[in-house]
Every structure is written in C-alpha cells, then in structure tokens.
Amino acid sequence: MNGLRKLAVVTGGSSGIGREISLTLARHGWDVALTWFHQGDAPDEVAGQIRRLGRRALASRCDAGVKAEVDSFFDAVAEHFGTVPDLLVNNAGVQTWAPLLDLEEAAWDTVMRTNLKGCFLNTQKLARMLVAAGKPGAIVNIGSGCSKVPFPNLVDYSTSKAAIDQFTRVAAIELGRHGIRVNCVAPGAIEIERTKRESPDYAGIWAAVTPLGRVGRAEDVANAVLFFAEAGSAFVTGQTLWVDGGAFTVPNWPYRTGR
C-alpha cells in the first residue's frame, strides 16, 4: 500500500486467536478496529497494546450476526479513522459441544448466526463500502479443520465452518472484478485458553498426531492471515490455507511411518 496507513477490522479481535491476529497486524504496521462481544474479552487491554505499538486502535462491542450492529460498527470505523478499511478478518465465532441427538435448536441457531451469518454480514458491508469508494481490499475468513475432517459433537460448528469455506470461494469470484480478494485460513488444533480447558494435556494429545510434532499456536494462524492481508498474496484469491501442522492430511493408516 505504498507506505500509506493500512486499516484492518478484526471481528472477535480481543481474545484467543483474534487477539493475536489484531496484535500481529499492528506489529506489521496496521491500524486495527476490533469487535468484541463478551465483557471478559478485555478489548481495552488489546487496544492499549496496539496503541503502544504506535498504531491507532478502536474497540467496539458488536454482535457479528446482527445487521444493524455490523452496519453501525463499520460506519463508526470509517468516521473514526477517516477512511474505509483495507482488510476484514472474519474471526468472530462460537462453538458448542453436543452430540447431534442432544443438540438444542437454540445452540444451532446461535452458532449459525454468529459464525456463518456474521461472516456474510461483515463481508457484504465492507465490500459495499470498498466498491463505493473504488478501493481494492482483502477479506480473510477464519475457517476450521472441521470443514476437512468431520468432528463428532461439533455438528453445528463444523457445518458453519464448512459453509464459510464455500462462501469464501463464491465471494472471491464475485468480488474479484472490484479488486477485492477473499481467502480463508483454516486452523487445526490451536492451543489457546479455551482449548486448554478441553483437556489437561491438549498440546501433548495433538502433538502426537501431528506430522510437525507440536500443537498449533495462535501466532501460526495470525501469520497466515498476515500473508493473505499483504502484497505477497496479491494474485491469490478464493483459497483456503490449512494451518494444522499436517494433522488433517494424515490418513487413517494402519502402519507406522517412522513416528
């Protein structure tokens, strides 16, 4: 972007993987507007870190699955920074854990509204703003290895992430003529505070089945997002990058392969 200030929006950008994405972008010269939803996400602390890195920051509460809130947020961002964002990272998401036969309708609706509808609403809003401004841009959707390998007890989450994978490709085709690139980063097992609570040895369990021999870290995902955000991927769109250490490429193979 030729030395000009770069502005990114990161939904769900104050905790977990979203927090690391926000800070990684700031370290590489991006101003960041981030959304948060739960009080415990510490948005002010993340915004403060971004400012200490010499970048501008804005943290706003926004439900990714509610159009009025999404529209209001983007309008506030444009007013606050004086420009249309160059980058959107659709990271906001929720997960439930229940067998198909026990899953409540309300849980299904919440996951779909936040993960899938949220991705649609935020993408549509920024794309409309970019087209109106005659400005190119980049959109990075956060998918999941669940769209490559079926996970029991995650039927709603897996379905939403698989749909995001296809949404990415359709959006890339439609928005390409406007100079807007759309790609997807699909993490595998990533050790963050939430996943640590899933198992006392989350890192060890996943390292044992991962060809690279370790669990993923939030910075692994953030670095993939950074690639899609910047000039090195200027001719890349409609792609999904699996950030899983090879775990979901390994076949169900009955023979040992040196591990």
CSV table of C-alpha atoms in Angstrom, one decimal, residues 60-212:
chain,number,residue,atom,x,y,z
A,60,SER,CA,-16.3,-1.7,19.9
A,61,ARG,CA,-18.9,-4.1,21.2
A,62,CYS,CA,-20.7,-5.7,18.2
A,63,ASP,CA,-22.8,-8.8,17.6
A,64,ALA,CA,-21.4,-10.1,14.3
A,65,GLY,CA,-24.8,-11.8,13.5
A,66,VAL,CA,-26.9,-8.6,13.8
A,67,LYS,CA,-27.0,-6.4,10.7
A,68,ALA,CA,-27.8,-3.2,12.4
A,69,GLU,CA,-24.9,-3.6,14.8
A,70,VAL,CA,-22.5,-4.5,11.9
A,71,ASP,CA,-23.6,-1.6,9.8
A,72,SER,CA,-23.3,0.8,12.8
A,73,PHE,CA,-19.8,-0.5,13.6
A,74,PHE,CA,-18.4,-0.1,10.1
A,75,ASP,CA,-19.9,3.4,9.8
A,76,ALA,CA,-18.2,4.3,13.1
A,77,VAL,CA,-14.9,2.9,12.0
A,78,ALA,CA,-15.0,4.9,8.7
A,79,GLU,CA,-15.8,8.1,10.7
A,80,HIS,CA,-13.2,7.4,13.4
A,81,PHE,CA,-10.3,6.7,11.1
A,82,GLY,CA,-11.4,8.8,8.2
A,83,THR,CA,-11.2,6.0,5.6
A,84,VAL,CA,-12.7,2.7,4.5
A,85,PRO,CA,-10.9,-0.3,6.0
A,86,ASP,CA,-8.5,-2.1,3.7
A,87,LEU,CA,-8.8,-5.5,5.4
A,88,LEU,CA,-11.5,-7.5,7.1
A,89,VAL,CA,-10.7,-10.6,9.2
A,90,ASN,CA,-13.9,-12.6,9.9
A,91,ASN,CA,-12.8,-14.2,13.1
A,92,ALA,CA,-15.8,-13.9,15.4
A,93,GLY,CA,-17.2,-17.3,16.3
A,94,VAL,CA,-18.8,-19.5,18.9
A,95,GLN,CA,-18.7,-23.2,19.5
A,96,THR,CA,-21.0,-25.7,21.2
A,97,TRP,CA,-20.1,-29.2,22.2
A,98,ALA,CA,-23.0,-31.7,22.0
A,99,PRO,CA,-24.0,-34.9,20.1
A,100,LEU,CA,-26.3,-34.4,17.2
A,101,LEU,CA,-29.2,-36.1,19.0
A,102,ASP,CA,-28.8,-33.8,22.0
A,103,LEU,CA,-28.1,-30.5,20.3
A,104,GLU,CA,-30.6,-27.8,21.1
A,105,GLU,CA,-32.1,-25.8,18.3
A,106,ALA,CA,-31.1,-22.6,20.1
A,107,ALA,CA,-27.5,-23.6,20.1
A,108,TRP,CA,-27.6,-24.4,16.4
A,109,ASP,CA,-29.1,-21.0,15.7
A,110,THR,CA,-26.6,-19.2,17.8
A,111,VAL,CA,-23.6,-20.9,16.1
A,112,MET,CA,-25.0,-20.3,12.6
A,113,ARG,CA,-25.9,-16.7,13.3
A,114,THR,CA,-22.5,-15.8,14.7
A,115,ASN,CA,-20.2,-17.9,12.6
A,116,LEU,CA,-21.9,-18.0,9.2
A,117,LYS,CA,-24.3,-15.1,9.1
A,118,GLY,CA,-21.7,-12.9,10.8
A,119,CYS,CA,-19.2,-13.8,8.1
A,120,PHE,CA,-21.8,-12.8,5.4
A,121,LEU,CA,-22.9,-9.6,7.0
A,122,ASN,CA,-19.4,-8.2,7.7
A,123,THR,CA,-18.2,-9.3,4.2
A,124,GLN,CA,-21.1,-7.7,2.5
A,125,LYS,CA,-20.9,-4.4,4.5
A,126,LEU,CA,-17.2,-3.9,3.8
A,127,ALA,CA,-17.4,-5.0,0.2
A,128,ARG,CA,-20.2,-2.4,-0.4
A,129,MET,CA,-18.0,0.3,1.2
A,130,LEU,CA,-15.0,-0.7,-0.9
A,131,VAL,CA,-16.9,-0.7,-4.1
A,132,ALA,CA,-18.5,2.6,-3.4
A,133,ALA,CA,-15.0,4.1,-2.7
A,134,GLY,CA,-13.5,2.5,-5.7
A,135,LYS,CA,-10.9,0.9,-3.4
A,136,PRO,CA,-9.4,-2.6,-3.5
A,137,GLY,CA,-9.2,-4.7,-0.4
A,138,ALA,CA,-8.8,-8.1,1.2
A,139,ILE,CA,-11.1,-10.3,3.3
A,140,VAL,CA,-9.8,-13.2,5.3
A,141,ASN,CA,-12.3,-15.7,6.8
A,142,ILE,CA,-11.3,-17.9,9.7
A,143,GLY,CA,-12.5,-21.4,8.9
A,144,SER,CA,-11.5,-24.7,10.6
A,145,GLY,CA,-10.1,-28.1,10.1
A,146,CYS,CA,-13.6,-29.2,10.9
A,147,SER,CA,-14.6,-28.5,7.3
A,148,LYS,CA,-12.0,-31.0,6.1
A,149,VAL,CA,-12.4,-33.7,8.7
A,150,PRO,CA,-15.7,-34.4,10.5
A,151,PHE,CA,-15.6,-34.0,14.2
A,152,PRO,CA,-18.1,-35.7,16.5
A,153,ASN,CA,-20.1,-33.5,18.9
A,154,LEU,CA,-19.4,-30.4,16.7
A,155,VAL,CA,-22.1,-30.8,14.1
A,156,ASP,CA,-23.2,-27.1,14.2
A,157,TYR,CA,-19.7,-25.7,14.4
A,158,SER,CA,-18.4,-28.0,11.7
A,159,THR,CA,-21.3,-27.2,9.4
A,160,SER,CA,-20.9,-23.4,9.8
A,161,LYS,CA,-17.1,-23.6,9.1
A,162,ALA,CA,-17.6,-25.8,6.0
A,163,ALA,CA,-20.1,-23.3,4.7
A,164,ILE,CA,-17.6,-20.5,5.3
A,165,ASP,CA,-15.1,-22.4,3.1
A,166,GLN,CA,-17.6,-22.4,0.2
A,167,PHE,CA,-18.7,-18.8,0.9
A,168,THR,CA,-15.1,-17.7,0.5
A,169,ARG,CA,-14.9,-19.1,-3.0
A,170,VAL,CA,-18.2,-17.6,-4.1
A,171,ALA,CA,-17.3,-14.2,-2.7
A,172,ALA,CA,-13.9,-14.3,-4.3
A,173,ILE,CA,-15.4,-14.9,-7.7
A,174,GLU,CA,-18.0,-12.2,-7.4
A,175,LEU,CA,-15.7,-9.6,-5.8
A,176,GLY,CA,-12.6,-10.1,-7.8
A,177,ARG,CA,-13.6,-7.7,-10.5
A,178,HIS,CA,-13.7,-5.0,-7.8
A,179,GLY,CA,-10.1,-5.7,-6.8
A,180,ILE,CA,-11.3,-7.4,-3.6
A,181,ARG,CA,-9.5,-10.7,-2.6
A,182,VAL,CA,-11.2,-13.2,-0.4
A,183,ASN,CA,-9.4,-16.1,1.2
A,184,CYS,CA,-9.8,-18.5,4.2
A,185,VAL,CA,-7.4,-19.6,6.9
A,186,ALA,CA,-8.5,-22.9,8.5
A,187,PRO,CA,-6.8,-23.7,11.8
A,188,GLY,CA,-6.3,-27.1,13.1
A,189,ALA,CA,-5.6,-27.8,16.8
A,190,ILE,CA,-4.5,-24.4,18.3
A,191,GLU,CA,-3.6,-24.1,21.9
A,192,ILE,CA,-5.3,-21.1,23.4
A,193,GLU,CA,-7.0,-20.6,26.8
A,194,ARG,CA,-10.3,-22.1,25.5
A,195,THR,CA,-8.7,-25.2,24.1
A,196,LYS,CA,-6.5,-25.8,27.1
A,197,ARG,CA,-9.7,-26.3,29.1
A,198,GLU,CA,-10.8,-29.1,26.8
A,199,SER,CA,-8.1,-31.4,28.1
A,200,PRO,CA,-5.3,-31.2,30.7
A,201,ASP,CA,-2.8,-32.3,28.0
A,202,TYR,CA,-4.3,-30.6,24.9
A,203,ALA,CA,-0.8,-29.8,23.5
A,204,GLY,CA,0.5,-33.3,24.1
A,205,ILE,CA,-2.5,-35.1,22.6
A,206,TRP,CA,-2.4,-33.1,19.4
A,207,ALA,CA,1.4,-33.1,19.0
A,208,ALA,CA,1.2,-36.9,19.0
A,209,VAL,CA,-0.9,-37.0,15.8
A,210,THR,CA,0.6,-34.0,14.0
A,211,PRO,CA,3.4,-34.6,11.5
A,212,LEU,CA,5.2,-31.4,12.6
